[in-house]
């Protein structure tokens, strides 16, 4: 069963507008963490934001915020005031279990975001 | 911040030869490192967990004898693709977590990846 699902293969957004990238997850472990990474065409993986399963508030990091809806098992990434440099692949990932072996991450399929000028 | 260095960035090899990829944590120690494989426009698929001083743990469907992993020190893990074939052509990327950060939420830091082309 797919543990992390990103249903939007591609998204377009106008520069300076906000965009939401969807992510749903599946786990029976009460302790888990959700991460978002950005991958530009150069291939590097850039960590954006983290949300823990026990966190009461939605995570925010600059223009990035995470809309965490635990009951719905969703962790959508919101990018505000989009910039041309935001064009990239975006991956949602999950870490399960507090004593997970070394902290491995399982990734979703990714969403390719294109920002239009 | 924590930096992971991966070398080489790209490599072209002939079918049947072996290729070694190095992954180093530059400013932190990592008892565990992870190797991922990525096809164009697709997800990162975990291949194996590299454990310092012990055998790697491979994900289901990954051939241990084809993808040899060695984690000889707290800052170096290597992936050797043995007897490479064109279907092994892919983007390989390693990662590690700075365990001294301690928190469950500490992110994985990734190398810049290695693009392997087997001709």
mmCIF file of C-alpha atoms in Angstrom:
data_model
loop_
_atom_site.group_PDB
_atom_site.id
_atom_site.type_symbol
_atom_site.label_atom_id
_atom_site.label_comp_id
_atom_site.label_asym_id
_atom_site.label_seq_id
_atom_site.Cartn_x
_atom_site.Cartn_y
_atom_site.Cartn_z
ATOM 1 C CA UNK A 1 0.000 0.000 0.000
ATOM 2 C CA UNK A 2 1.238 3.464 -0.860
ATOM 3 C CA UNK A 3 2.239 5.192 2.342
ATOM 4 C CA UNK A 4 2.638 8.679 0.921
ATOM 5 C CA UNK A 5 0.407 9.897 -1.886
ATOM 6 C CA UNK A 6 0.779 13.039 -3.918
ATOM 7 C CA UNK A 7 -2.051 13.182 -6.407
ATOM 8 C CA UNK A 8 -0.919 16.211 -8.401
ATOM 9 C CA UNK A 9 1.760 15.244 -10.935
ATOM 10 C CA UNK A 10 2.004 18.851 -12.087
ATOM 11 C CA UNK A 11 0.807 22.237 -10.911
ATOM 12 C CA UNK A 12 0.936 25.729 -12.358
ATOM 13 C CA UNK A 13 0.806 28.944 -10.360
ATOM 14 C CA UNK A 14 1.091 32.581 -11.260
ATOM 15 C CA UNK A 15 4.017 34.443 -9.794
ATOM 16 C CA UNK A 16 3.170 36.122 -6.460
ATOM 17 C CA UNK A 17 0.160 33.893 -5.880
ATOM 18 C CA UNK A 18 -0.145 31.138 -3.278
ATOM 19 C CA UNK A 19 -0.256 27.457 -4.145
ATOM 20 C CA UNK A 20 -1.130 24.314 -2.200
ATOM 21 C CA UNK A 21 0.551 20.987 -2.889
ATOM 22 C CA UNK A 22 -1.366 17.996 -1.604
ATOM 23 C CA UNK A 23 -0.011 15.093 0.413
ATOM 24 C CA UNK A 24 -1.846 12.283 2.162
ATOM 25 C CA UNK A 25 -0.243 9.547 4.184
ATOM 26 C CA UNK A 26 -1.060 6.220 5.717
ATOM 27 C CA UNK A 27 0.377 4.862 8.931
ATOM 28 C CA UNK A 28 -0.774 3.038 12.019
ATOM 29 C CA UNK A 29 2.173 4.297 14.042
ATOM 30 C CA UNK A 30 1.156 7.051 16.479
ATOM 31 C CA UNK A 31 4.608 8.589 16.237
ATOM 32 C CA UNK A 32 5.600 9.878 12.825
ATOM 33 C CA UNK A 33 7.005 12.888 11.099
ATOM 34 C CA UNK A 34 6.190 14.512 7.790
ATOM 35 C CA UNK A 35 8.726 16.364 5.673
ATOM 36 C CA UNK A 36 8.658 18.381 2.493
ATOM 37 C CA UNK A 37 11.617 18.636 0.152
ATOM 38 C CA UNK A 38 12.223 20.672 -2.976
ATOM 39 C CA UNK A 39 14.225 19.234 -5.861
ATOM 40 C CA UNK A 40 15.271 21.714 -8.565
ATOM 41 C CA UNK A 41 16.336 20.462 -11.977
ATOM 42 C CA UNK A 42 19.911 20.279 -10.679
ATOM 43 C CA UNK A 43 18.851 17.270 -8.579
ATOM 44 C CA UNK A 44 19.747 18.437 -5.085
ATOM 45 C CA UNK A 45 17.236 17.786 -2.335
ATOM 46 C CA UNK A 46 16.414 20.845 -0.239
ATOM 47 C CA UNK A 47 14.627 20.391 3.074
ATOM 48 C CA UNK A 48 11.736 22.823 3.476
ATOM 49 C CA UNK A 49 9.583 22.037 6.484
ATOM 50 C CA UNK A 50 8.741 19.417 9.106
ATOM 51 C CA UNK A 51 5.593 18.486 11.011
ATOM 52 C CA UNK A 52 5.519 16.005 13.864
ATOM 53 C CA UNK A 53 2.491 13.875 14.610
ATOM 54 C CA UNK A 54 2.252 15.286 18.117
ATOM 55 C CA UNK A 55 2.685 18.904 17.106
ATOM 56 C CA UNK A 56 -0.362 20.955 18.008
ATOM 57 C CA UNK A 57 0.306 23.785 15.626
ATOM 58 C CA UNK A 58 0.916 23.810 11.900
ATOM 59 C CA UNK A 59 4.560 24.268 10.994
ATOM 60 C CA UNK A 60 5.714 27.404 9.225
ATOM 61 C CA UNK A 61 9.065 28.337 7.681
ATOM 62 C CA UNK A 62 9.142 31.646 5.902
ATOM 63 C CA UNK A 63 6.911 31.397 2.835
ATOM 64 C CA UNK A 64 6.248 27.731 3.515
ATOM 65 C CA UNK A 65 3.521 26.461 5.785
ATOM 66 C CA UNK A 66 2.137 23.030 6.357
ATOM 67 C CA UNK A 67 -1.612 22.464 6.604
ATOM 68 C CA UNK A 68 -1.663 19.437 8.884
ATOM 69 C CA UNK A 69 -5.003 17.676 9.248
ATOM 70 C CA UNK A 70 -4.291 14.634 11.352
ATOM 71 C CA UNK A 71 -7.746 13.079 11.246
ATOM 72 C CA UNK A 72 -7.718 13.250 7.459
ATOM 73 C CA UNK A 73 -4.087 12.140 7.319
ATOM 74 C CA UNK A 74 -3.107 15.014 5.130
ATOM 75 C CA UNK A 75 -0.096 17.318 5.240
ATOM 76 C CA UNK A 76 -0.414 19.826 2.451
ATOM 77 C CA UNK A 77 2.350 22.312 1.683
ATOM 78 C CA UNK A 78 1.340 25.909 1.133
ATOM 79 C CA UNK A 79 3.753 28.221 -0.641
ATOM 80 C CA UNK A 80 2.813 31.874 -0.383
ATOM 81 C CA UNK A 81 3.866 34.605 -2.791
ATOM 82 C CA UNK A 82 5.282 32.210 -5.376
ATOM 83 C CA UNK A 83 8.550 33.115 -7.055
ATOM 84 C CA UNK A 84 10.021 31.949 -10.328
ATOM 85 C CA UNK A 85 12.711 30.143 -8.351
ATOM 86 C CA UNK A 86 10.048 27.981 -6.731
ATOM 87 C CA UNK A 87 9.684 26.024 -9.971
ATOM 88 C CA UNK A 88 10.838 22.518 -9.056
ATOM 89 C CA UNK A 89 9.727 19.056 -7.996
ATOM 90 C CA UNK A 90 8.285 18.897 -4.501
ATOM 91 C CA UNK A 91 8.275 15.729 -2.452
ATOM 92 C CA UNK A 92 6.356 14.844 0.660
ATOM 93 C CA UNK A 93 8.022 12.245 2.877
ATOM 94 C CA UNK A 94 7.275 10.396 6.088
ATOM 95 C CA UNK A 95 9.337 8.990 8.900
ATOM 96 C CA UNK A 96 7.588 6.414 11.059
ATOM 97 C CA UNK A 97 8.307 5.287 14.570
ATOM 98 C CA UNK A 98 10.397 7.018 17.156
ATOM 99 C CA UNK A 99 12.985 4.243 16.994
ATOM 100 C CA UNK A 100 12.911 3.914 13.242
ATOM 101 C CA UNK A 101 16.209 2.579 11.983
ATOM 102 C CA UNK A 102 18.312 5.658 11.579
ATOM 103 C CA UNK A 103 15.363 7.782 10.536
ATOM 104 C CA UNK A 104 14.714 6.674 6.971
ATOM 105 C CA UNK A 105 12.190 8.578 4.890
ATOM 106 C CA UNK A 106 9.617 7.201 2.496
ATOM 107 C CA UNK A 107 8.757 9.585 -0.333
ATOM 108 C CA UNK A 108 5.644 10.364 -2.307
ATOM 109 C CA UNK A 109 5.539 10.502 -6.091
ATOM 110 C CA UNK A 110 6.242 14.205 -6.220
ATOM 111 C CA UNK A 111 4.542 17.246 -7.721
ATOM 112 C CA UNK A 112 6.175 19.335 -10.413
ATOM 113 C CA UNK A 113 5.445 22.984 -9.762
ATOM 114 C CA UNK A 114 5.794 25.562 -12.504
ATOM 115 C CA UNK A 115 5.605 29.252 -11.638
ATOM 116 C CA UNK A 116 4.472 31.479 -14.489
ATOM 117 C CA UNK A 117 5.689 35.075 -14.761
ATOM 118 C CA UNK B 1 24.681 23.202 8.497
ATOM 119 C CA UNK B 2 25.104 19.498 7.909
ATOM 120 C CA UNK B 3 26.669 18.741 4.550
ATOM 121 C CA UNK B 4 26.695 15.476 2.641
ATOM 122 C CA UNK B 5 29.136 15.179 -0.222
ATOM 123 C CA UNK B 6 28.641 12.635 -2.992
ATOM 124 C CA UNK B 7 31.132 11.722 -5.670
ATOM 125 C CA UNK B 8 31.176 11.457 -8.615
ATOM 126 C CA UNK B 9 28.385 13.726 -9.844
ATOM 127 C CA UNK B 10 28.067 11.763 -13.018
ATOM 128 C CA UNK B 11 29.671 8.675 -14.505
ATOM 129 C CA UNK B 12 29.439 6.828 -17.784
ATOM 130 C CA UNK B 13 30.549 3.231 -17.854
ATOM 131 C CA UNK B 14 30.406 0.272 -20.165
ATOM 132 C CA UNK B 15 28.081 -2.620 -19.616
ATOM 133 C CA UNK B 16 29.652 -5.291 -17.399
ATOM 134 C CA UNK B 17 31.927 -2.967 -15.460
ATOM 135 C CA UNK B 18 31.555 -1.857 -11.836
ATOM 136 C CA UNK B 19 31.113 1.652 -10.541
ATOM 137 C CA UNK B 20 31.740 2.946 -7.028
ATOM 138 C CA UNK B 21 29.895 5.956 -5.602
ATOM 139 C CA UNK B 22 31.073 7.653 -2.419
ATOM 140 C CA UNK B 23 28.970 9.446 0.141
ATOM 141 C CA UNK B 24 30.594 11.476 2.895
ATOM 142 C CA UNK B 25 29.178 13.407 5.807
ATOM 143 C CA UNK B 26 31.513 16.390 6.013
ATOM 144 C CA UNK B 27 30.747 18.002 9.325
ATOM 145 C CA UNK B 28 28.916 15.353 11.282
ATOM 146 C CA UNK B 29 29.093 11.675 12.028
ATOM 147 C CA UNK B 30 26.506 9.276 10.693
ATOM 148 C CA UNK B 31 26.155 5.724 11.917
ATOM 149 C CA UNK B 32 23.415 5.303 9.355
ATOM 150 C CA UNK B 33 23.201 6.476 5.777
ATOM 151 C CA UNK B 34 20.557 5.852 3.157
ATOM 152 C CA UNK B 35 20.848 5.148 -0.542
ATOM 153 C CA UNK B 36 18.037 6.128 -2.867
ATOM 154 C CA UNK B 37 17.481 5.644 -6.569
ATOM 155 C CA UNK B 38 15.469 7.982 -8.741
ATOM 156 C CA UNK B 39 14.282 7.681 -12.324
ATOM 157 C CA UNK B 40 13.427 10.864 -14.247
ATOM 158 C CA UNK B 41 10.341 12.644 -12.971
ATOM 159 C CA UNK B 42 9.760 9.894 -10.416
ATOM 160 C CA UNK B 43 9.991 9.429 -6.686
ATOM 161 C CA UNK B 44 13.043 8.582 -4.613
ATOM 162 C CA UNK B 45 13.003 4.875 -3.929
ATOM 163 C CA UNK B 46 14.905 3.681 -0.881
ATOM 164 C CA UNK B 47 17.384 1.003 -1.869
ATOM 165 C CA UNK B 48 19.172 0.281 1.359
ATOM 166 C CA UNK B 49 20.165 1.479 4.782
ATOM 167 C CA UNK B 50 23.890 1.594 5.318
ATOM 168 C CA UNK B 51 25.044 0.821 8.848
ATOM 169 C CA UNK B 52 28.518 1.712 10.076
ATOM 170 C CA UNK B 53 30.459 -1.389 10.974
ATOM 171 C CA UNK B 54 27.760 -3.859 10.002
ATOM 172 C CA UNK B 55 25.852 -5.157 7.046
ATOM 173 C CA UNK B 56 23.517 -2.959 5.099
ATOM 174 C CA UNK B 57 19.783 -3.521 5.203
ATOM 175 C CA UNK B 58 18.301 -3.788 1.732
ATOM 176 C CA UNK B 59 14.750 -2.999 0.727
ATOM 177 C CA UNK B 60 12.643 -5.699 -0.813
ATOM 178 C CA UNK B 61 13.484 -6.293 -4.439
ATOM 179 C CA UNK B 62 16.961 -4.747 -4.311
ATOM 180 C CA UNK B 63 19.722 -7.169 -5.266
ATOM 181 C CA UNK B 64 22.360 -7.268 -2.556
ATOM 182 C CA UNK B 65 25.006 -8.753 -4.811
ATOM 183 C CA UNK B 66 24.470 -6.110 -7.451
ATOM 184 C CA UNK B 67 24.442 -3.080 -5.184
ATOM 185 C CA UNK B 68 27.250 -3.539 -2.690
ATOM 186 C CA UNK B 69 27.241 -1.157 0.226
ATOM 187 C CA UNK B 70 30.118 -0.564 2.588
ATOM 188 C CA UNK B 71 30.017 1.788 5.564
ATOM 189 C CA UNK B 72 33.546 1.576 6.892
ATOM 190 C CA UNK B 73 33.625 4.742 8.965
ATOM 191 C CA UNK B 74 31.278 7.190 10.624
ATOM 192 C CA UNK B 75 31.605 9.591 7.710
ATOM 193 C CA UNK B 76 31.828 7.401 4.623
ATOM 194 C CA UNK B 77 29.490 5.020 2.867
ATOM 195 C CA UNK B 78 30.055 3.601 -0.599
ATOM 196 C CA UNK B 79 27.703 2.052 -3.117
ATOM 197 C CA UNK B 80 29.210 -0.172 -5.775
ATOM 198 C CA UNK B 81 27.090 -1.098 -8.749
ATOM 199 C CA UNK B 82 28.580 -4.378 -9.916
ATOM 200 C CA UNK B 83 28.390 -5.708 -13.457
ATOM 201 C CA UNK B 84 26.390 -2.697 -14.506
ATOM 202 C CA UNK B 85 23.802 -2.966 -17.263
ATOM 203 C CA UNK B 86 21.893 -0.252 -19.124
ATOM 204 C CA UNK B 87 18.856 -0.798 -16.897
ATOM 205 C CA UNK B 88 20.990 0.300 -13.934
ATOM 206 C CA UNK B 89 21.245 3.764 -15.469
ATOM 207 C CA UNK B 90 19.650 6.099 -12.979
ATOM 208 C CA UNK B 91 20.182 8.895 -10.471
ATOM 209 C CA UNK B 92 21.589 7.591 -7.202
ATOM 210 C CA UNK B 93 21.444 9.823 -4.153
ATOM 211 C CA UNK B 94 22.657 9.258 -0.626
ATOM 212 C CA UNK B 95 21.525 10.862 2.595
ATOM 213 C CA UNK B 96 22.235 10.957 6.300
ATOM 214 C CA UNK B 97 20.900 12.497 9.447
ATOM 215 C CA UNK B 98 22.975 14.413 11.953
ATOM 216 C CA UNK B 99 22.169 12.181 14.899
ATOM 217 C CA UNK B 100 23.584 14.668 17.366
ATOM 218 C CA UNK B 101 20.638 16.872 16.538
ATOM 219 C CA UNK B 102 18.742 14.166 18.310
ATOM 220 C CA UNK B 103 15.235 15.196 17.530
ATOM 221 C CA UNK B 104 12.914 12.852 15.706
ATOM 222 C CA UNK B 105 12.204 15.704 13.350
ATOM 223 C CA UNK B 106 15.761 16.284 12.208
ATOM 224 C CA UNK B 107 15.801 16.074 8.423
ATOM 225 C CA UNK B 108 17.848 13.844 6.186
ATOM 226 C CA UNK B 109 20.619 15.741 4.432
ATOM 227 C CA UNK B 110 21.217 14.674 0.871
ATOM 228 C CA UNK B 111 24.219 14.516 -1.367
ATOM 229 C CA UNK B 112 23.903 16.091 -4.795
ATOM 230 C CA UNK B 113 23.447 12.713 -6.412
ATOM 231 C CA UNK B 114 25.261 10.668 -9.034
ATOM 232 C CA UNK B 115 23.904 10.284 -12.521
ATOM 233 C CA UNK B 116 24.958 6.866 -13.799
ATOM 234 C CA UNK B 117 24.763 6.022 -17.485
ATOM 235 C CA UNK B 118 25.622 2.507 -18.563
ATOM 236 C CA UNK B 119 26.323 2.084 -22.266
#
